[in-house]
Amino acid sequence: MTSSLFLLIPLLLFHVLVSPAEAGKGQWQLLHRNIGIVGMHMQLLHNDRVVMFDRTDFGFSNLTLPKGKCRRNPHELVVRKDCTAHSLEYDVAANTFRALFVQTDVWCSSGSVSPDGTLVQTGGFNDGDRAVRTFTPCGTCDWHELIGGLAARRWYATNHILPDGQQIIIGGRRQFNYEFYPKTRSAARNTYSLPFLVQTNDARAENNLYPFVFLNVDGNLFIFANNRAILFDYNRNSVVRTYPQIPGGDPRCYPSTGSAVLLPLTNLRAKNVEAEVLICGGAPRGAFRQAISRRFIGALKTCSRIKITDPKANWAMETMPGARVMSDMILLPNGNVLLINGAASGTAGWELGRNPVLSPFLYKPNNGVGSRFEVQNPSNIPRMYHSSAVLLRDGRVLVAGSNPHIYYNFTNVLFPTELRLEAFSPSYLEAGFSNVRPTIMSPASQTIVKYAQTLKLRFEVTGGLVRDSVSVTMLAPPFATHSFSMNQRLLVLEPHDLSEVAKSTYEVEVTAPGSAILAPPGFYLLFVVHQEIPSQGIWVRIV
């Protein structure tokens, strides 16, 4: 157990290790050997801090709460007096972390960031299944809890921010319904039936937990569970359309855990904006029950892609370089997708995964079919059940977690509880691209942007500028857990004016998204991308 004197650990105490890497396929960096908790849930906030937490019923963690503080909870199932932390705040720039305090169990919960930048986390297990917890970004802030803040128990649910700033909370174990938060409106005090979750619930396996939810460009929600999807009008509680089942019929949601992204939204000023969803990996039907019987079936090696705005939408199948289950899918600033973490056989659940996949896959959505995937350099750390990953403002991907055990377990097990923190640097961060990498000079970070506003960005490129390869992207940092990044969204702002204002200095003019349906209000990372090489991001708040 770590002494409270070491809750904030200086960077100088750590030796940062970079694994040998083949050029062009990314590099791995070990940031900390022991952060004390499992990075089961992660969210990047607009102060460049990442909030992480695991669960209160793992037992004693390796991170002591400060100033002799202890958690006393008569309802706890494992440790009723616990002086260790189960949440922390990671400072990206300083590479330090500090313990945070959670009172009720946050295990397998969900969350969204409100328009003002507050992390709103909902549900969990046991005494935490109807709790709402909020975290306001500041250097000394901690969790605030509202016990009984939800209308129903939420365990393995999915949250999504809505155009009006509310969040919708969908499903969860034995919850075939949805609700809204905050509860300031009378309609938000109720739950609303969602029969689709009953229809997609497999006996003795479920396969519809943590459903994949995306806000479509028409304001309705695309909801995917098990092996099929609907377009849902949450205001009228009605199904707008039903999409075809994925070919093959295998499940893609927890515990047969695949992952999904809404691919980058482009042509935002067009009359009809198109939207596509990509779903990758998962486990064959029956794999969960087989894994419980200690028979570990190979994971799925297919991806399914669908244009959800197409009146005749259908799934197009693609084959990955290898099978994956429990992987995270991260939207990168240049519009590519990184598949990272996970296993090649088994499913999610206690001790149910085998054959860790150490190499990420890079997916380039604009390439032709058959040339979209590239295998990246491997980590040497298995990231199995209860691992997660998030994109940072500097373009790295932060990776943490992995604990397929009921408690913290570090010895005599196939995959010990993992407390190491590492980062993957995609190839666009290589020094060889420094002459084409943009550096944003203005506006300043934390700038407020209004819908449909004309925005001018000044940036520097030391090498020659290829004018037709400049774009601006806007990314909503997600809440990541259990292989799904909730609220993840990337918008491409096409330049309509680009000029050179000084030597190696340029100004690009773009138009902000025109509505909250395209970009729900809140904080986004803004990047300038040149020849697929992104700048470091700046924070903007769209209102």
XYZ file of C-alpha atoms in Angstrom:
543
model
C 0.000 0.000 0.000
C 1.347 3.409 -0.991
C 1.968 5.958 1.724
C -0.095 9.137 1.522
C 3.187 11.030 1.220
C 3.485 9.592 -2.256
C 0.003 10.264 -3.572
C 1.459 12.940 -5.835
C 4.488 11.349 -7.459
C 6.993 13.563 -9.240
C 7.935 12.712 -12.770
C 11.593 12.688 -11.808
C 11.087 9.582 -9.694
C 10.097 7.584 -12.775
C 12.232 6.213 -15.523
C 10.242 6.546 -18.735
C 10.819 3.505 -20.909
C 10.321 3.475 -24.674
C 10.186 0.054 -26.291
C 12.133 -0.528 -29.533
C 9.737 0.173 -32.365
C 9.719 -0.170 -36.079
C 9.375 3.245 -37.703
C 5.870 4.069 -38.866
C 4.048 1.720 -36.528
C 3.961 3.657 -33.270
C 5.839 3.571 -29.992
C 4.990 2.557 -26.431
C 6.020 4.466 -23.326
C 5.754 3.250 -19.731
C 4.582 6.203 -17.633
C 4.169 4.600 -14.201
C 4.876 1.156 -12.832
C 2.117 1.439 -10.223
C -0.732 3.937 -10.090
C -2.386 1.989 -7.296
C -5.760 1.285 -8.925
C -7.096 -0.392 -12.067
C -7.966 2.002 -14.912
C -11.355 0.408 -15.535
C -13.078 3.723 -16.350
C -11.375 6.848 -17.790
C -12.367 10.352 -18.886
C -10.136 13.172 -20.140
C -11.300 16.582 -18.863
C -10.683 20.066 -20.263
C -7.900 20.803 -17.742
C -5.822 17.960 -19.248
C -6.450 15.687 -16.293
C -7.751 12.153 -16.657
C -10.122 10.816 -14.024
C -9.888 7.049 -13.485
C -11.677 4.638 -11.159
C -12.227 0.925 -10.658
C -14.595 -0.465 -7.968
C -14.855 -0.273 -4.196
C -15.310 -4.034 -3.723
C -11.992 -5.165 -5.198
C -10.475 -5.046 -1.688
C -7.643 -2.751 -0.577
C -5.975 -0.901 -3.448
C -2.309 0.114 -3.671
C -3.103 3.831 -3.256
C -3.699 5.280 0.203
C -6.203 8.063 0.747
C -4.583 11.312 1.973
C -4.627 12.782 5.486
C -5.776 9.592 7.186
C -9.101 9.613 5.374
C -10.983 6.332 5.280
C -14.159 5.085 3.672
C -16.598 3.617 6.171
C -19.549 1.902 4.585
C -21.742 -0.643 6.403
C -23.271 -1.654 3.062
C -19.946 -2.601 1.479
C -19.643 -6.271 0.526
C -15.865 -6.686 0.963
C -14.133 -4.068 3.136
C -16.302 -1.863 5.364
C -13.419 0.312 6.504
C -11.131 1.110 3.602
C -8.373 3.736 3.797
C -7.308 3.158 0.180
C -8.466 4.961 -2.955
C -10.475 3.527 -5.838
C -10.293 6.628 -8.004
C -7.555 9.045 -9.018
C -6.849 12.111 -11.110
C -3.913 11.863 -13.515
C -2.144 15.104 -14.524
C -0.979 14.506 -18.095
C 1.560 17.336 -18.285
C 3.183 16.644 -14.919
C 2.828 12.843 -15.163
C 1.585 12.767 -11.563
C -1.564 11.499 -9.915
C -3.540 12.087 -6.746
C -6.074 9.935 -4.930
C -9.793 10.708 -5.127
C -12.552 9.552 -2.778
C -15.653 7.602 -3.826
C -18.135 6.495 -1.174
C -20.363 4.046 -3.067
C -19.518 1.314 -5.564
C -18.749 2.600 -9.081
C -18.193 -0.845 -10.601
C -19.258 -1.125 -14.267
C -20.835 2.310 -14.353
C -21.219 4.924 -17.078
C -20.886 8.661 -17.604
C -20.855 11.806 -19.724
C -19.372 15.279 -19.441
C -21.943 18.050 -19.056
C -21.728 21.222 -21.197
C -19.938 23.094 -18.387
C -17.189 20.453 -18.243
C -18.377 18.587 -15.143
C -18.025 14.810 -15.299
C -21.387 13.236 -14.437
C -20.991 9.562 -13.608
C -24.004 7.347 -13.030
C -24.781 4.023 -11.431
C -22.611 1.101 -10.433
C -23.175 -1.864 -8.171
C -24.700 -2.582 -4.766
C -25.163 0.695 -2.855
C -23.947 2.642 -5.896
C -26.382 1.387 -8.512
C -28.694 4.432 -8.290
C -26.052 6.998 -7.328
C -24.977 10.012 -9.376
C -21.447 11.323 -8.837
C -20.064 14.576 -10.191
C -16.485 15.732 -10.551
C -15.666 19.356 -11.361
C -12.226 19.864 -12.953
C -9.910 21.676 -10.562
C -6.619 20.943 -8.854
C -8.155 20.089 -5.478
C -11.673 18.942 -6.372
C -13.089 15.556 -5.423
C -16.184 13.495 -6.129
C -19.614 14.620 -4.912
C -22.265 11.939 -4.577
C -26.038 12.039 -4.801
C -27.398 8.791 -3.405
C -30.609 7.730 -5.117
C -30.122 10.260 -7.903
C -31.369 7.847 -10.573
C -34.866 6.490 -11.125
C -33.596 2.930 -11.725
C -30.568 0.763 -10.992
C -27.888 1.303 -13.650
C -25.182 -1.351 -13.950
C -23.560 -1.835 -17.410
C -25.582 1.053 -18.869
C -24.603 3.524 -21.612
C -24.830 7.322 -21.410
C -24.947 9.889 -24.194
C -24.981 13.684 -24.098
C -27.965 15.176 -25.948
C -28.331 18.392 -27.966
C -30.047 20.160 -25.062
C -27.205 19.308 -22.662
C -29.062 16.552 -20.829
C -27.702 13.052 -20.834
C -29.694 9.935 -21.566
C -28.902 6.745 -19.644
C -29.860 3.573 -21.502
C -30.239 0.042 -20.221
C -28.081 -1.818 -17.774
C -28.485 -5.275 -16.277
C -32.180 -6.160 -16.084
C -33.131 -2.599 -17.010
C -34.960 -2.539 -20.338
C -35.579 1.187 -20.222
C -33.930 4.605 -20.229
C -33.988 7.832 -18.252
C -32.586 11.351 -18.362
C -30.294 13.371 -16.117
C -30.341 15.945 -14.549
C -33.767 15.560 -12.952
C -34.652 19.239 -13.170
C -37.490 18.611 -15.647
C -40.573 16.641 -14.674
C -40.146 14.287 -17.631
C -36.666 13.383 -16.410
C -37.985 11.887 -13.173
C -39.406 8.828 -14.923
C -38.065 5.798 -16.740
C -39.223 4.938 -20.260
C -39.610 1.432 -21.627
C -37.302 0.323 -24.441
C -38.575 -3.053 -25.735
C -35.571 -3.311 -28.087
C -33.456 -4.199 -25.049
C -35.811 -7.067 -24.211
C -35.674 -8.294 -27.807
C -31.870 -8.306 -27.840
C -31.415 -10.021 -24.452
C -29.982 -13.539 -24.819
C -30.902 -16.040 -22.110
C -27.972 -16.751 -19.749
C -25.669 -14.446 -21.729
C -27.444 -11.077 -22.227
C -25.108 -9.790 -24.989
C -26.859 -6.413 -24.933
C -25.162 -4.671 -22.012
C -23.245 -1.426 -22.601
C -25.178 -0.923 -25.881
C -23.430 1.168 -28.536
C -25.231 4.518 -28.732
C -24.561 7.423 -31.127
C -26.397 10.675 -31.754
C -27.322 10.637 -35.432
C -27.221 13.760 -37.610
C -31.056 13.884 -37.638
C -31.234 14.138 -33.849
C -32.321 10.551 -33.250
C -30.212 7.929 -31.498
C -28.591 4.969 -33.229
C -28.739 2.154 -30.655
C -26.935 -1.128 -31.291
C -27.337 -4.125 -28.979
C -26.318 -7.740 -29.473
C -26.250 -8.023 -33.286
C -28.696 -5.396 -34.542
C -29.673 -1.748 -34.296
C -32.526 0.711 -34.328
C -32.860 4.434 -34.939
C -34.716 5.770 -31.932
C -36.644 8.960 -31.254
C -36.086 9.310 -27.514
C -38.456 12.278 -27.225
C -41.423 10.298 -28.544
C -40.247 6.913 -27.270
C -40.601 5.452 -30.736
C -38.495 3.407 -33.151
C -37.930 5.394 -36.341
C -36.395 2.517 -38.276
C -34.923 -0.925 -37.750
C -31.593 -1.773 -39.390
C -30.694 -5.212 -40.767
C -28.982 -7.705 -38.502
C -25.206 -7.947 -38.894
C -24.388 -10.804 -41.309
C -23.591 -13.972 -39.400
C -25.688 -12.920 -36.417
C -22.895 -13.066 -33.841
C -23.170 -10.746 -30.827
C -20.958 -7.685 -30.458
C -22.007 -6.279 -27.058
C -21.046 -7.214 -23.501
C -20.095 -9.900 -22.556
C -19.335 -10.857 -26.175
C -17.592 -7.527 -26.211
C -16.701 -5.846 -29.479
C -16.385 -2.101 -29.878
C -17.843 0.643 -32.061
C -17.267 4.178 -33.318
C -19.215 6.775 -35.212
C -16.828 7.487 -38.062
C -15.762 11.131 -38.598
C -18.561 13.430 -39.707
C -17.652 15.403 -42.842
C -19.305 17.899 -45.221
C -21.037 19.485 -42.256
C -22.490 22.356 -44.290
C -24.183 20.035 -46.763
C -27.976 19.794 -46.810
C -27.799 16.121 -45.876
C -24.856 15.126 -43.709
C -23.988 11.435 -43.854
C -23.092 9.272 -40.856
C -21.397 5.859 -40.704
C -20.875 3.448 -37.823
C -18.063 0.890 -37.589
C -18.290 -2.111 -35.248
C -15.296 -4.434 -34.810
C -14.641 -7.683 -32.992
C -16.737 -9.530 -30.453
C -17.276 -13.214 -29.743
C -19.206 -15.949 -31.555
C -22.657 -16.822 -30.292
C -22.342 -19.223 -27.370
C -18.768 -18.165 -26.549
C -19.721 -16.754 -23.142
C -21.275 -20.009 -21.902
C -18.383 -21.969 -23.386
C -15.854 -19.759 -21.587
C -17.616 -20.348 -18.270
C -17.072 -24.059 -18.971
C -13.357 -23.285 -19.620
C -13.582 -23.679 -23.377
C -12.238 -20.505 -24.956
C -13.476 -19.945 -28.485
C -11.620 -17.683 -30.896
C -12.950 -14.118 -31.047
C -14.459 -12.534 -34.158
C -12.061 -11.095 -36.723
C -14.657 -9.142 -38.657
C -15.793 -5.524 -38.680
C -19.172 -4.313 -39.878
C -19.683 -0.859 -41.360
C -23.001 0.800 -42.125
C -24.092 4.207 -43.430
C -26.898 4.831 -40.967
C -28.283 7.792 -42.928
C -28.752 5.742 -46.101
C -32.440 4.840 -46.674
C -31.262 1.431 -47.881
C -28.567 1.016 -45.233
C -26.863 -2.353 -45.058
C -23.799 -3.757 -43.355
C -20.530 -4.077 -45.274
C -18.203 -6.693 -43.791
C -14.426 -6.335 -43.482
C -11.754 -8.639 -42.095
C -9.231 -7.505 -39.489
C -5.620 -8.749 -39.414
C -6.616 -10.868 -36.400
C -9.439 -11.677 -34.016
C -10.255 -9.293 -31.142
C -12.597 -9.210 -28.164
C -12.594 -6.538 -25.395
C -10.715 -4.025 -27.559
C -11.117 -0.251 -27.412
C -11.678 1.815 -30.555
C -10.160 5.312 -30.432
C -10.799 8.074 -32.951
C -7.489 9.775 -33.744
C -7.273 13.493 -34.646
C -6.603 12.706 -38.321
C -9.769 10.610 -38.631
C -8.158 7.187 -38.409
C -9.322 4.631 -35.840
C -7.041 2.794 -33.408
C -8.075 -0.634 -32.107
C -6.165 -1.357 -28.923
C -6.259 -3.751 -25.906
C -8.132 -7.021 -25.653
C -7.830 -10.726 -26.352
C -8.034 -13.152 -29.251
C -10.272 -15.716 -27.553
C -12.898 -15.984 -24.850
C -15.179 -13.169 -23.716
C -15.476 -10.446 -21.120
C -16.073 -11.592 -17.540
C -14.106 -13.032 -14.654
C -11.193 -15.141 -15.986
C -12.940 -15.607 -19.339
C -10.401 -14.113 -21.770
C -7.327 -15.780 -23.269
C -4.518 -14.945 -25.736
C -3.947 -11.214 -25.238
C -3.653 -9.124 -28.403
C -0.619 -6.930 -27.806
C -0.526 -5.169 -31.188
C -2.983 -2.379 -31.962
C -4.591 -2.211 -35.386
C -4.854 1.082 -37.262
C -7.961 1.466 -39.445
C -7.963 4.054 -42.229
C -11.618 4.585 -43.143
C -10.912 6.505 -46.359
C -8.773 3.757 -47.893
C -10.259 1.119 -50.140
C -11.604 -2.128 -48.758
C -8.716 -4.527 -48.223
C -6.170 -1.780 -47.533
C -7.633 -0.141 -44.447
C -5.852 -2.055 -41.664
C -2.249 -1.737 -40.503
C -0.759 -3.707 -37.605
C 1.082 -1.496 -35.114
C 3.991 -2.205 -32.772
C 3.049 -4.307 -29.727
C 3.036 -3.492 -26.053
C 4.473 -6.057 -23.649
C 1.591 -5.624 -21.175
C -1.587 -7.705 -21.621
C -4.686 -5.532 -21.358
C -7.557 -7.906 -20.736
C -10.932 -7.471 -19.021
C -11.363 -4.088 -17.285
C -8.781 -2.161 -19.302
C -9.414 1.134 -21.098
C -7.819 3.772 -23.328
C -8.368 7.472 -24.120
C -6.847 9.990 -26.528
C -4.835 12.840 -24.984
C -4.543 16.424 -26.239
C -0.974 15.806 -27.451
C -2.130 12.954 -29.705
C -0.949 10.041 -27.543
C -3.315 7.307 -26.383
C -3.316 6.666 -22.635
C -3.741 2.985 -21.717
C -4.521 1.575 -18.268
C -6.221 -1.248 -16.447
C -6.789 -4.980 -16.779
C -8.140 -7.042 -13.925
C -10.060 -10.198 -14.824
C -10.309 -11.177 -11.140
C -13.023 -10.627 -8.543
C -10.420 -8.983 -6.273
C -6.996 -7.422 -6.770
C -4.798 -10.425 -7.522
C -1.097 -10.033 -8.309
C 0.358 -13.536 -7.966
C -0.204 -17.092 -9.182
C -2.706 -16.087 -11.848
C -2.536 -16.083 -15.628
C -3.125 -12.319 -15.954
C -2.262 -10.457 -12.731
C -4.089 -7.276 -11.778
C -2.423 -4.559 -13.847
C -1.481 -1.227 -12.220
C 0.991 0.013 -14.857
C 0.128 3.100 -16.895
C 1.441 3.474 -20.431
C 0.940 5.558 -23.557
C 0.914 4.609 -27.218
C 2.256 7.232 -29.627
C 0.865 6.767 -33.149
C 3.327 7.184 -35.994
C 2.163 10.769 -36.641
C 4.136 11.771 -33.511
C 7.472 10.624 -34.949
C 10.187 13.302 -35.086
C 10.514 12.794 -38.823
C 7.194 14.549 -39.320
C 8.148 17.675 -37.344
C 8.545 19.794 -40.491
C 4.985 19.103 -41.656
C 3.348 19.059 -38.214
C 1.182 22.158 -37.600
C 1.545 24.192 -34.411
C -1.566 26.181 -33.490
C -0.725 29.781 -32.568
C -4.261 31.124 -32.118
C -6.939 31.105 -30.837
C -5.986 30.395 -27.253
C -7.048 27.192 -25.587
C -10.415 27.345 -23.756
C -11.876 29.662 -26.425
C -15.684 29.775 -26.593
C -17.119 29.032 -30.034
C -20.719 29.556 -31.105
C -22.647 27.349 -33.486
C -22.076 28.219 -37.160
C -19.428 30.783 -36.146
C -16.632 31.529 -38.587
C -13.429 30.531 -36.852
C -9.917 31.583 -37.874
C -6.977 29.472 -36.757
C -3.406 30.643 -37.158
C -0.793 27.913 -37.307
C 2.815 27.314 -38.227
C 4.340 24.666 -40.478
C 8.122 24.851 -40.832
C 8.298 22.793 -44.021
C 6.344 23.351 -47.198
C 2.559 23.503 -46.870
C 0.422 21.280 -49.081
C -2.693 23.425 -49.220
C -5.200 20.785 -50.234
C -4.165 18.528 -47.353
C -5.128 20.910 -44.517
C -8.200 20.281 -42.400
C -9.450 21.104 -38.928
C -10.949 18.435 -36.697
C -13.010 18.742 -33.542
C -13.128 15.811 -31.135
C -15.363 15.155 -28.121
C -13.299 13.219 -25.534
C -15.254 10.142 -24.445
C -16.021 8.304 -21.244
C -14.237 4.980 -21.782
C -15.045 1.692 -20.094
C -15.610 -1.935 -21.083
C -14.385 -1.404 -24.652
C -16.832 1.373 -25.507
C -16.064 5.091 -25.621
C -19.323 6.872 -24.836
C -19.903 10.242 -26.542
C -16.814 9.888 -28.756
C -17.343 12.112 -31.799
C -15.034 13.621 -34.445
C -16.139 16.386 -36.796
C -14.114 17.498 -39.825
C -14.281 21.233 -40.511
C -13.307 21.776 -44.142
C -11.358 25.006 -44.818
C -13.028 27.624 -46.999
C -10.103 30.046 -46.883
C -6.385 29.463 -46.353
C -3.732 32.159 -46.555
C -0.079 32.659 -45.714
C 0.277 35.555 -43.244
C 4.034 35.334 -42.597
C 6.927 33.021 -43.342
C 5.797 29.471 -42.432
C 2.689 30.944 -40.762
C -0.814 30.410 -42.114
C -4.401 31.233 -41.294
C -7.236 28.855 -42.047
C -10.888 29.798 -41.882
C -13.533 27.215 -41.037
C -17.139 27.218 -39.924
C -18.113 25.674 -36.600
C -20.831 22.996 -36.651
C -24.207 24.542 -37.317
C -26.223 22.905 -34.558
C -26.146 21.005 -31.292
C -27.395 17.952 -33.159
C -24.108 17.808 -35.029
C -22.041 18.759 -31.980
C -23.715 18.668 -28.548
C -22.646 21.602 -26.345
C -19.490 21.293 -24.306
C -15.711 21.025 -24.524
C -13.943 19.675 -27.606
C -10.353 19.249 -28.701
C -9.545 21.217 -31.863
C -6.711 20.092 -34.158
C -5.166 21.347 -37.382
C -4.244 18.382 -39.588
C -1.701 18.610 -42.418
C -0.884 15.609 -44.613
C -2.573 13.430 -41.959
C -0.228 14.793 -39.268
C -2.183 16.534 -36.491
C -1.102 19.440 -34.330
C -1.439 19.246 -30.595
C -5.012 20.062 -29.727
C -6.460 23.128 -28.084
C -9.612 23.140 -25.988
C -12.679 24.942 -27.276
C -16.123 25.119 -25.753
C -19.047 25.154 -28.149
C -22.197 26.909 -26.948
